[in-house]
mmCIF file of C-alpha atoms in Angstrom:
data_model
loop_
_atom_site.group_PDB
_atom_site.id
_atom_site.type_symbol
_atom_site.label_atom_id
_atom_site.label_comp_id
_atom_site.label_asym_id
_atom_site.label_seq_id
_atom_site.Cartn_x
_atom_site.Cartn_y
_atom_site.Cartn_z
ATOM 1 C CA MET V 16 0.000 0.000 0.000
ATOM 2 C CA GLN V 17 1.276 3.421 -0.852
ATOM 3 C CA ASN V 18 1.497 6.217 1.687
ATOM 4 C CA LYS V 19 1.771 9.922 1.126
ATOM 5 C CA LEU V 20 4.427 11.054 3.561
ATOM 6 C CA TYR V 21 3.179 14.514 4.196
ATOM 7 C CA LEU V 22 0.168 12.952 5.923
ATOM 8 C CA LYS V 23 2.615 11.884 8.611
ATOM 9 C CA CYS V 24 4.179 15.318 8.986
ATOM 10 C CA LEU V 25 3.140 16.347 12.482
ATOM 11 C CA LEU V 26 -0.026 14.276 12.024
ATOM 12 C CA LEU V 27 -0.249 13.198 15.627
ATOM 13 C CA PHE V 28 0.191 16.718 16.885
ATOM 14 C CA GLY V 29 -2.369 18.046 14.430
ATOM 15 C CA LEU V 30 -4.966 15.468 15.436
ATOM 16 C CA VAL V 31 -4.406 15.433 19.140
ATOM 17 C CA LEU V 32 -2.807 18.463 20.658
ATOM 18 C CA SER V 33 -4.059 21.431 18.672
ATOM 19 C CA SER V 34 -7.636 21.087 19.833
ATOM 20 C CA ALA V 35 -7.974 24.749 20.671
ATOM 21 C CA ALA V 36 -8.332 25.430 16.965
ATOM 22 C CA SER V 37 -9.547 22.045 15.862
ATOM 23 C CA LEU V 38 -12.702 22.768 13.955
ATOM 24 C CA PHE V 39 -13.287 26.445 13.642
ATOM 25 C CA THR V 40 -11.704 29.714 14.657
ATOM 26 C CA VAL V 41 -13.388 32.782 16.068
ATOM 27 C CA SER V 42 -11.507 36.072 16.191
ATOM 28 C CA ALA V 43 -12.070 38.566 18.963
ATOM 29 C CA SER V 44 -12.987 41.261 16.482
ATOM 30 C CA ALA V 45 -15.499 39.058 14.677
ATOM 31 C CA ALA V 46 -17.354 37.692 17.694
ATOM 32 C CA SER V 47 -19.339 39.960 19.949
ATOM 33 C CA ASP V 48 -18.961 39.556 23.695
ATOM 34 C CA GLU V 49 -21.498 37.062 25.082
ATOM 35 C CA GLY V 50 -22.424 35.863 21.566
ATOM 36 C CA TRP V 51 -22.066 32.157 20.784
ATOM 37 C CA GLN V 52 -21.126 30.451 17.545
ATOM 38 C CA ILE V 53 -22.515 26.937 17.157
ATOM 39 C CA GLU V 54 -20.710 24.582 14.792
ATOM 40 C CA PRO V 55 -22.110 21.135 13.838
ATOM 41 C CA VAL V 56 -19.452 18.436 14.216
ATOM 42 C CA PHE V 57 -20.807 14.910 13.814
ATOM 43 C CA THR V 58 -23.723 12.533 14.395
ATOM 44 C CA ASP V 59 -23.035 9.480 16.542
ATOM 45 C CA LYS V 60 -24.699 6.467 14.935
ATOM 46 C CA GLN V 61 -24.908 4.378 18.111
ATOM 47 C CA THR V 62 -26.625 6.946 20.317
ATOM 48 C CA GLY V 63 -28.299 9.056 17.638
ATOM 49 C CA ARG V 64 -26.851 12.198 19.199
ATOM 50 C CA ASP V 65 -25.902 15.253 17.147
ATOM 51 C CA TYR V 66 -22.753 16.908 18.526
ATOM 52 C CA TYR V 67 -21.864 20.607 18.279
ATOM 53 C CA ASN V 68 -18.996 22.849 19.337
ATOM 54 C CA ALA V 69 -20.036 26.144 20.911
ATOM 55 C CA ARG V 70 -17.613 29.018 21.345
ATOM 56 C CA THR V 71 -17.748 32.597 22.524
ATOM 57 C CA TRP V 72 -15.636 35.474 23.803
ATOM 58 C CA ARG V 73 -16.333 36.640 27.339
ATOM 59 C CA ASN V 74 -14.348 39.259 29.198
ATOM 60 C CA GLY V 75 -11.608 39.075 26.605
ATOM 61 C CA SER V 76 -11.083 35.308 26.728
ATOM 62 C CA MET V 77 -12.378 32.377 24.746
ATOM 63 C CA GLU V 78 -14.919 29.963 26.201
ATOM 64 C CA GLY V 79 -16.163 26.760 24.669
ATOM 65 C CA ARG V 80 -18.597 23.932 25.354
ATOM 66 C CA VAL V 81 -19.399 20.598 23.773
ATOM 67 C CA LEU V 82 -23.146 20.310 23.180
ATOM 68 C CA PHE V 83 -25.326 17.538 21.812
ATOM 69 C CA VAL V 84 -28.965 16.946 20.960
ATOM 70 C CA ASP V 85 -30.257 13.553 22.100
ATOM 71 C CA LYS V 86 -32.811 11.355 20.332
ATOM 72 C CA GLU V 87 -35.634 13.115 22.186
ATOM 73 C CA GLY V 88 -34.501 16.484 20.844
ATOM 74 C CA SER V 89 -33.186 17.800 24.176
ATOM 75 C CA TRP V 90 -29.961 19.811 24.379
ATOM 76 C CA ARG V 91 -27.290 18.500 26.735
ATOM 77 C CA ALA V 92 -23.610 19.280 27.290
ATOM 78 C CA LEU V 93 -20.428 17.593 28.393
ATOM 79 C CA PRO V 94 -18.796 18.905 31.601
ATOM 80 C CA GLU V 95 -17.575 22.498 31.288
ATOM 81 C CA LYS V 96 -13.890 21.615 31.278
ATOM 82 C CA TYR V 97 -14.284 20.047 27.832
ATOM 83 C CA VAL V 98 -14.357 22.857 25.279
ATOM 84 C CA ASP V 99 -14.438 21.105 21.917
ATOM 85 C CA ILE V 100 -14.741 17.711 20.265
ATOM 86 C CA PHE V 101 -13.418 16.468 16.954
ATOM 87 C CA PRO V 102 -13.481 13.084 15.188
ATOM 88 C CA ASP V 103 -10.566 11.365 13.483
ATOM 89 C CA GLU V 104 -11.792 9.354 10.513
ATOM 90 C CA ARG V 105 -8.502 7.447 10.213
ATOM 91 C CA SER V 106 -8.708 5.917 13.686
ATOM 92 C CA GLY V 107 -12.437 6.221 14.343
ATOM 93 C CA ARG V 108 -11.669 7.962 17.638
ATOM 94 C CA LEU V 109 -13.165 11.108 19.154
ATOM 95 C CA TYR V 110 -10.879 13.673 20.779
ATOM 96 C CA LEU V 111 -11.826 16.154 23.488
ATOM 97 C CA GLY V 112 -10.033 19.435 24.139
ATOM 98 C CA GLN V 113 -9.915 20.948 27.629
ATOM 99 C CA ASN V 114 -10.287 24.499 28.904
ATOM 100 C CA GLN V 115 -6.603 24.687 29.792
ATOM 101 C CA VAL V 116 -3.329 23.750 28.171
ATOM 102 C CA GLN V 117 -3.419 19.986 27.789
ATOM 103 C CA LYS V 118 -1.752 18.423 30.802
ATOM 104 C CA GLY V 119 1.602 17.417 29.447
ATOM 105 C CA LEU V 120 1.479 14.796 26.726
ATOM 106 C CA ILE V 121 -2.002 13.465 27.508
ATOM 107 C CA THR V 122 -4.941 13.103 25.109
ATOM 108 C CA ASN V 123 -8.642 12.729 25.924
ATOM 109 C CA PHE V 124 -10.653 10.060 24.071
ATOM 110 C CA TYR V 125 -14.440 10.076 24.327
ATOM 111 C CA ASP V 126 -16.914 7.214 23.858
ATOM 112 C CA PRO V 127 -20.503 8.522 23.453
ATOM 113 C CA SER V 128 -22.032 5.066 23.950
ATOM 114 C CA THR V 129 -20.744 4.901 27.529
ATOM 115 C CA ASP V 130 -20.012 8.600 28.139
ATOM 116 C CA ARG V 131 -16.516 7.600 29.159
ATOM 117 C CA VAL V 132 -13.436 9.817 28.790
ATOM 118 C CA THR V 133 -10.090 8.026 28.697
ATOM 119 C CA ARG V 134 -6.933 10.063 29.292
ATOM 120 C CA GLN V 135 -3.755 8.580 27.892
ATOM 121 C CA ARG V 136 -0.567 9.087 25.943
ATOM 122 C CA VAL V 137 -0.938 8.314 22.237
ATOM 123 C CA TYR V 138 1.569 6.432 20.096
ATOM 124 C CA GLU V 139 1.485 5.222 16.509
ATOM 125 C CA SER V 140 2.316 1.534 16.622
ATOM 126 C CA SER V 141 4.933 -0.238 14.524
ATOM 127 C CA PRO V 142 3.616 -2.999 12.221
ATOM 128 C CA ASP V 143 4.551 -5.708 14.740
ATOM 129 C CA GLY V 144 3.168 -3.722 17.687
ATOM 130 C CA LYS V 145 6.436 -3.822 19.628
ATOM 131 C CA TYR V 146 7.159 -0.080 19.448
ATOM 132 C CA GLY V 147 5.215 3.156 19.294
ATOM 133 C CA ILE V 148 6.133 6.589 17.989
ATOM 134 C CA SER V 149 4.977 9.987 19.201
ATOM 135 C CA LEU V 150 5.985 13.211 17.468
ATOM 136 C CA GLU V 151 5.097 16.188 19.642
ATOM 137 C CA LYS V 152 5.203 19.904 18.950
ATOM 138 C CA SER V 153 5.412 22.552 21.647
ATOM 139 C CA TYR V 154 6.153 26.257 21.804
ATOM 140 C CA LEU V 155 9.130 27.420 23.834
ATOM 141 C CA SER V 156 8.031 30.860 25.000
ATOM 142 C CA SER V 157 11.447 31.542 26.543
ATOM 143 C CA GLN V 158 13.098 31.106 23.133
ATOM 144 C CA LEU V 159 10.162 32.282 20.975
ATOM 145 C CA ARG V 160 10.256 29.198 18.772
ATOM 146 C CA ASN V 161 8.590 25.853 18.165
ATOM 147 C CA ASN V 162 10.133 22.653 19.437
ATOM 148 C CA TYR V 163 9.658 19.187 17.932
ATOM 149 C CA THR V 164 10.356 16.045 19.945
ATOM 150 C CA LEU V 165 10.270 12.435 18.791
ATOM 151 C CA TYR V 166 9.501 9.830 21.474
ATOM 152 C CA ILE V 167 9.767 6.068 21.002
ATOM 153 C CA LYS V 168 7.949 3.698 23.341
ATOM 154 C CA ASN V 169 8.937 0.091 23.892
ATOM 155 C CA MET V 170 5.555 -1.623 24.159
ATOM 156 C CA GLN V 171 7.168 -4.698 25.753
ATOM 157 C CA THR V 172 8.839 -2.857 28.645
ATOM 158 C CA GLY V 173 6.632 0.251 28.775
ATOM 159 C CA GLU V 174 9.579 2.654 28.623
ATOM 160 C CA SER V 175 9.129 5.901 26.664
ATOM 161 C CA ARG V 176 12.372 7.436 25.412
ATOM 162 C CA LYS V 177 13.015 10.925 24.063
ATOM 163 C CA TRP V 178 14.880 10.092 20.899
ATOM 164 C CA HIS V 179 15.358 13.360 19.009
ATOM 165 C CA GLU V 180 14.628 17.038 19.647
ATOM 166 C CA THR V 181 14.895 19.913 17.184
ATOM 167 C CA SER V 182 13.499 23.316 16.299
ATOM 168 C CA LYS V 183 12.799 22.077 12.746
ATOM 169 C CA SER V 184 9.773 20.033 11.699
ATOM 170 C CA MET V 185 10.168 16.290 11.109
ATOM 171 C CA TRP V 186 8.429 13.657 9.000
ATOM 172 C CA TYR V 187 8.253 9.993 9.922
ATOM 173 C CA LEU V 188 6.863 6.711 8.607
ATOM 174 C CA TRP V 189 6.911 3.149 9.861
ATOM 175 C CA LEU V 190 8.429 0.788 7.296
ATOM 176 C CA PRO V 191 7.040 -2.753 6.801
ATOM 177 C CA ASP V 192 10.151 -4.216 8.510
ATOM 178 C CA ASN V 193 9.387 -2.256 11.732
ATOM 179 C CA ARG V 194 12.109 0.311 11.221
ATOM 180 C CA LEU V 195 11.340 4.019 11.232
ATOM 181 C CA LEU V 196 11.943 6.258 8.232
ATOM 182 C CA VAL V 197 12.551 9.849 9.337
ATOM 183 C CA GLN V 198 13.294 13.140 7.640
ATOM 184 C CA TRP V 199 14.827 15.788 9.854
ATOM 185 C CA TYR V 200 17.168 18.754 9.646
ATOM 186 C CA SER V 201 20.803 17.806 10.080
ATOM 187 C CA GLU V 202 22.551 20.421 12.201
ATOM 188 C CA SER V 203 25.972 19.197 11.087
ATOM 189 C CA GLU V 204 25.118 19.185 7.367
ATOM 190 C CA LYS V 205 22.832 22.242 7.540
ATOM 191 C CA GLN V 206 20.249 20.594 5.296
ATOM 192 C CA SER V 207 17.464 18.009 5.251
ATOM 193 C CA GLU V 208 18.481 14.425 5.899
ATOM 194 C CA ILE V 209 16.625 11.118 5.508
ATOM 195 C CA VAL V 210 17.550 8.407 8.013
ATOM 196 C CA ILE V 211 16.310 4.987 9.099
ATOM 197 C CA LEU V 212 16.091 4.181 12.801
ATOM 198 C CA ASN V 213 15.977 0.650 14.134
ATOM 199 C CA PRO V 214 14.211 0.988 17.520
ATOM 200 C CA ALA V 215 15.350 -2.487 18.555
ATOM 201 C CA THR V 216 19.030 -1.501 18.333
ATOM 202 C CA ASP V 217 18.900 2.332 18.380
ATOM 203 C CA LYS V 218 21.023 2.214 15.224
ATOM 204 C CA VAL V 219 20.578 5.209 12.899
ATOM 205 C CA GLU V 220 21.474 4.854 9.228
ATOM 206 C CA ARG V 221 21.650 7.719 6.739
ATOM 207 C CA VAL V 222 19.675 7.174 3.545
ATOM 208 C CA ALA V 223 20.290 10.481 1.758
ATOM 209 C CA LEU V 224 20.787 14.189 2.223
ATOM 210 C CA ALA V 225 17.463 15.048 0.620
ATOM 211 C CA LYS V 226 13.763 15.672 1.240
ATOM 212 C CA MET V 227 11.078 12.990 1.124
ATOM 213 C CA GLU V 228 8.135 13.613 -1.158
ATOM 214 C CA ALA V 229 6.319 10.259 -1.165
ATOM 215 C CA TYR V 230 6.753 6.588 -0.348
ATOM 216 C CA ASP V 231 5.707 3.491 -2.289
ATOM 217 C CA ALA V 232 5.414 0.609 0.180
ATOM 218 C CA LYS V 233 4.790 -2.021 -2.503
ATOM 219 C CA GLY V 234 7.956 -1.136 -4.381
ATOM 220 C CA ASN V 235 9.888 -0.030 -1.264
ATOM 221 C CA ARG V 236 10.762 3.208 -3.061
ATOM 222 C CA LEU V 237 11.079 6.844 -2.062
ATOM 223 C CA LEU V 238 10.347 9.882 -4.184
ATOM 224 C CA ILE V 239 12.919 12.461 -3.105
ATOM 225 C CA SER V 240 14.337 15.821 -4.082
ATOM 226 C CA TYR V 241 17.870 16.926 -3.335
ATOM 227 C CA ASN V 242 18.680 20.126 -1.498
ATOM 228 C CA GLU V 243 19.472 22.183 -4.594
ATOM 229 C CA PRO V 244 17.649 25.002 -6.431
ATOM 230 C CA THR V 245 15.898 22.936 -9.148
ATOM 231 C CA ARG V 246 14.295 20.511 -6.654
ATOM 232 C CA LYS V 247 13.985 17.851 -9.362
ATOM 233 C CA SER V 248 12.400 14.564 -8.293
ATOM 234 C CA TYR V 249 14.329 11.306 -8.068
ATOM 235 C CA VAL V 250 13.372 7.741 -7.179
ATOM 236 C CA LEU V 251 15.435 6.032 -4.476
ATOM 237 C CA ASN V 252 15.161 2.263 -4.029
ATOM 238 C CA LEU V 253 15.501 1.534 -0.309
ATOM 239 C CA ALA V 254 16.642 -2.050 -0.942
ATOM 240 C CA ASP V 255 19.795 -1.245 -2.906
ATOM 241 C CA ARG V 256 19.909 2.584 -2.525
ATOM 242 C CA ARG V 257 20.046 3.074 -6.277
ATOM 243 C CA VAL V 258 18.743 6.429 -7.511
ATOM 244 C CA HIS V 259 17.412 7.538 -10.883
ATOM 245 C CA LYS V 260 15.697 10.655 -12.163
ATOM 246 C CA ALA V 261 11.914 10.378 -12.027
ATOM 247 C CA GLY V 262 9.783 10.868 -15.117
ATOM 248 C CA GLN V 263 6.392 12.546 -14.900
ATOM 249 C CA ALA V 264 4.455 9.278 -15.168
ATOM 250 C CA GLU V 265 6.574 7.747 -12.419
ATOM 251 C CA ILE V 266 6.027 10.761 -10.181
ATOM 252 C CA GLU V 267 2.272 10.510 -10.687
ATOM 253 C CA SER V 268 2.344 6.799 -9.852
ATOM 254 C CA PHE V 269 3.506 7.636 -6.333
ATOM 255 C CA TYR V 270 0.380 9.690 -5.711
ATOM 256 C CA LYS V 271 -2.258 7.305 -7.040
ATOM 257 C CA ASN V 272 -4.485 5.791 -4.359
ATOM 258 C CA THR V 273 -2.288 7.177 -1.606
ATOM 259 C CA GLU V 274 -5.012 8.491 0.686
ATOM 260 C CA PRO V 275 -5.589 6.010 3.545
ATOM 261 C CA LEU V 276 -9.128 4.719 3.697
ATOM 262 C CA PRO V 277 -10.970 6.134 6.705
ATOM 263 C CA VAL V 278 -12.151 3.800 9.434
ATOM 264 C CA THR V 279 -15.287 5.896 9.760
ATOM 265 C CA LYS V 280 -17.041 8.493 7.664
ATOM 266 C CA THR V 281 -18.148 11.579 9.557
ATOM 267 C CA VAL V 282 -21.810 12.473 9.215
ATOM 268 C CA VAL V 283 -22.294 16.171 9.953
ATOM 269 C CA PRO V 284 -25.692 17.137 11.404
ATOM 270 C CA ALA V 285 -27.791 20.094 10.347
ATOM 271 C CA LYS V 286 -26.828 23.480 11.730
ATOM 272 C CA ARG V 287 -29.116 24.554 14.585
ATOM 273 C CA GLU V 288 -28.961 26.524 17.801
ATOM 274 C CA PRO V 289 -30.341 25.900 21.283
ATOM 275 C CA ASN V 290 -33.172 28.078 22.555
ATOM 276 C CA ILE V 291 -31.227 28.835 25.750
ATOM 277 C CA ASP V 292 -27.749 30.173 26.479
ATOM 278 C CA PRO V 293 -25.232 27.343 25.863
ATOM 279 C CA ALA V 294 -23.652 28.196 29.204
ATOM 280 C CA GLU V 295 -26.929 27.222 30.903
ATOM 281 C CA ILE V 296 -27.371 23.855 29.183
ATOM 282 C CA PRO V 297 -27.170 21.105 31.826
ATOM 283 C CA ALA V 298 -24.087 18.896 31.726
ATOM 284 C CA ILE V 299 -24.243 15.135 31.858
ATOM 285 C CA GLU V 300 -21.982 13.050 34.065
ATOM 286 C CA VAL V 301 -19.104 11.279 32.364
ATOM 287 C CA GLN V 302 -16.874 8.500 33.598
ATOM 288 C CA GLU V 303 -13.196 9.394 33.535
ATOM 289 C CA GLU V 304 -10.230 7.070 33.617
ATOM 290 C CA THR V 305 -6.490 7.493 33.130
ATOM 291 C CA VAL V 306 -4.182 4.993 31.481
ATOM 292 C CA TYR V 307 -0.936 5.246 33.457
ATOM 293 C CA GLU V 308 2.552 4.792 31.997
ATOM 294 C CA ALA V 309 4.613 4.535 35.162
ATOM 295 C CA SER V 310 4.579 4.367 38.950
ATOM 296 C CA ILE V 311 7.022 5.670 41.526
ATOM 297 C CA THR V 312 7.311 5.126 45.271
ATOM 298 C CA VAL V 313 8.477 8.253 47.133
ATOM 299 C CA ASP V 314 8.765 8.392 50.929
ATOM 300 C CA GLY V 315 6.633 5.268 51.181
ATOM 301 C CA ARG V 316 3.858 6.495 48.862
ATOM 302 C CA THR V 317 3.243 4.811 45.519
ATOM 303 C CA ILE V 318 2.185 7.346 42.895
ATOM 304 C CA LEU V 319 0.741 6.506 39.480
ATOM 305 C CA LEU V 320 1.956 8.742 36.655
ATOM 306 C CA PRO V 321 0.132 9.378 33.354
ATOM 307 C CA TYR V 322 3.454 9.469 31.516
ATOM 308 C CA GLY V 323 7.194 9.826 31.834
ATOM 309 C CA TYR V 324 10.196 9.660 29.536
ATOM 310 C CA THR V 325 13.898 8.877 29.515
ATOM 311 C CA ASP V 326 16.334 11.303 27.875
ATOM 312 C CA VAL V 327 19.482 10.571 25.869
ATOM 313 C CA ASN V 328 21.537 10.563 29.096
ATOM 314 C CA ASN V 329 19.254 7.902 30.650
ATOM 315 C CA ASN V 330 17.709 10.364 33.098
ATOM 316 C CA THR V 331 14.039 9.592 33.736
ATOM 317 C CA TRP V 332 11.741 12.631 33.768
ATOM 318 C CA LEU V 333 8.329 12.839 35.416
ATOM 319 C CA PRO V 334 5.535 15.437 35.461
ATOM 320 C CA LEU V 335 5.772 17.311 38.764
ATOM 321 C CA THR V 336 2.086 18.115 39.288
ATOM 322 C CA PRO V 337 0.861 14.560 40.081
ATOM 323 C CA LEU V 338 3.897 14.065 42.318
ATOM 324 C CA ALA V 339 3.248 17.271 44.239
ATOM 325 C CA GLU V 340 -0.457 16.500 44.636
ATOM 326 C CA ALA V 341 0.189 12.967 45.906
ATOM 327 C CA LEU V 342 2.846 14.152 48.374
ATOM 328 C CA GLY V 343 0.703 17.001 49.679
ATOM 329 C CA GLY V 344 3.051 19.607 48.277
ATOM 330 C CA LYS V 345 2.663 22.587 45.990
ATOM 331 C CA VAL V 346 4.569 24.301 43.211
ATOM 332 C CA GLU V 347 4.795 28.084 42.901
ATOM 333 C CA LYS V 348 6.407 30.369 40.345
ATOM 334 C CA GLU V 349 9.164 32.477 41.848
ATOM 335 C CA LYS V 350 9.342 36.201 41.155
ATOM 336 C CA SER V 351 12.805 35.952 39.662
ATOM 337 C CA SER V 352 13.273 32.804 37.625
ATOM 338 C CA GLY V 353 12.394 29.208 38.249
ATOM 339 C CA PHE V 354 9.895 27.549 40.570
ATOM 340 C CA GLN V 355 9.625 26.595 44.204
ATOM 341 C CA PHE V 356 8.589 23.089 45.217
ATOM 342 C CA ASP V 357 7.192 23.046 48.760
ATOM 343 C CA VAL V 358 6.778 19.577 50.272
ATOM 344 C CA GLY V 359 7.097 18.131 53.765
ATOM 345 C CA GLY V 360 7.830 21.535 55.248
ATOM 346 C CA LYS V 361 10.853 21.992 53.011
ATOM 347 C CA LYS V 362 11.273 24.237 49.983
ATOM 348 C CA TYR V 363 13.284 23.359 46.913
ATOM 349 C CA THR V 364 14.222 25.601 43.999
ATOM 350 C CA LEU V 365 13.650 24.341 40.474
ATOM 351 C CA ASN V 366 15.439 25.948 37.535
ATOM 352 C CA GLU V 367 16.901 25.017 34.151
ATOM 353 C CA SER V 368 19.665 23.004 35.807
ATOM 354 C CA ASN V 369 17.389 20.521 37.577
ATOM 355 C CA SER V 370 14.034 20.638 35.753
ATOM 356 C CA GLU V 371 12.579 21.102 32.289
ATOM 357 C CA ILE V 372 9.357 22.434 30.838
ATOM 358 C CA VAL V 373 7.549 20.392 28.197
ATOM 359 C CA PHE V 374 4.159 21.572 26.900
ATOM 360 C CA ASP V 375 4.097 24.285 29.564
ATOM 361 C CA ARG V 376 4.330 21.608 32.255
ATOM 362 C CA LEU V 377 7.159 21.334 34.755
ATOM 363 C CA HIS V 378 9.080 18.052 34.862
ATOM 364 C CA VAL V 379 11.703 16.772 37.280
ATOM 365 C CA SER V 380 14.068 13.848 37.047
ATOM 366 C CA ILE V 381 14.360 11.035 39.548
ATOM 367 C CA LYS V 382 17.917 12.247 40.053
ATOM 368 C CA THR V 383 16.616 15.675 41.130
ATOM 369 C CA LEU V 384 14.134 14.156 43.587
ATOM 370 C CA ARG V 385 16.963 12.256 45.244
ATOM 371 C CA GLN V 386 19.152 15.367 45.324
ATOM 372 C CA PHE V 387 16.339 17.089 47.231
ATOM 373 C CA GLY V 388 16.556 14.369 49.857
ATOM 374 C CA LEU V 389 13.329 12.600 48.916
ATOM 375 C CA SER V 390 13.461 8.834 49.240
ATOM 376 C CA VAL V 391 12.743 7.286 45.843
ATOM 377 C CA GLU V 392 12.346 3.628 46.695
ATOM 378 C CA GLN V 393 11.043 2.269 43.415
ATOM 379 C CA PHE V 394 10.242 3.306 39.858
ATOM 380 C CA ARG V 395 8.737 1.100 37.196
ATOM 381 C CA TRP V 396 7.282 1.402 33.721
ATOM 382 C CA ILE V 397 3.821 -0.065 33.275
ATOM 383 C CA THR V 398 3.539 -2.458 30.339
ATOM 384 C CA PRO V 399 0.677 -1.373 28.037
ATOM 385 C CA LYS V 400 -2.375 -3.600 27.722
ATOM 386 C CA HIS V 401 -3.000 -4.802 24.183
#
């Protein structure tokens, strides 16, 4: 089966973590204060519900709600913290955005048939299911630039490892042999580079200093263009690395039948508006569960963590918020720079030397916790359920 590579370019980020602008955008100048815009999203076949995103500006800030009309014609809403909903036809899943920056690397999945919200880290599985890939984009406000991070998860051990980090966008694609094809920006070569990563060995092999345009899985071929002004297309055979100039018919063959077939087809309901203020529509109760990636025992308390990751220096990093909450501590921003972690009557300073911020969330390493004098008795990765 052929795959168009640009579909993979930041796909996971686009589907999961940019929910604040997922379906429609309202500008402050275009929307009057207190006025709502109602956007039809999808009809759920199992429940017969019609779902809508509602959004408004109030007191200079954006507010949103997820509304639905049930089979009896009554308007209902999801809890207020969920501000928008959007379906992914490729996976058949429904994503929920929250009224705050998504907590770290976590995604909300919603099942209308049970009104259950599942919070978990999302990975794209290798063909054999032994590894998962997660390409995440965040904005570094301190450096005024985007940051792209590639994580690889070992589904057999549960460990998630930060594999590559850059300020340039990346493309990726799982190959049929369970290796990962990646295009990134080579800092040493100062140009685009195509590599193959073997997650089982961590071996990285250069394919070409070029850009990927498309991939033909059946023929195990790449359509590439070299980093030169003409940007002419070439065909690279991944088996023997032979390259030849691509003719127009050959170029077109890469793009025939490349769109992946959707798992589901979204049915969009008719546009309509409730007869009461969306803010006043009663919310239903939903069941919420978290799929945890790791657990840690600190000072005799075992704490479940929604995610964690290991860096290139084998330091294991954990989100601080669930740790602080479980230990009865708190985290405060200092007036100068850094943060203060208050726990057990003691105060610890967190800065760039002993913590890091990912997706506007503060993370600490196990090494830092021990340096603070906290007793870390055990840490383990939780093996995913298949």
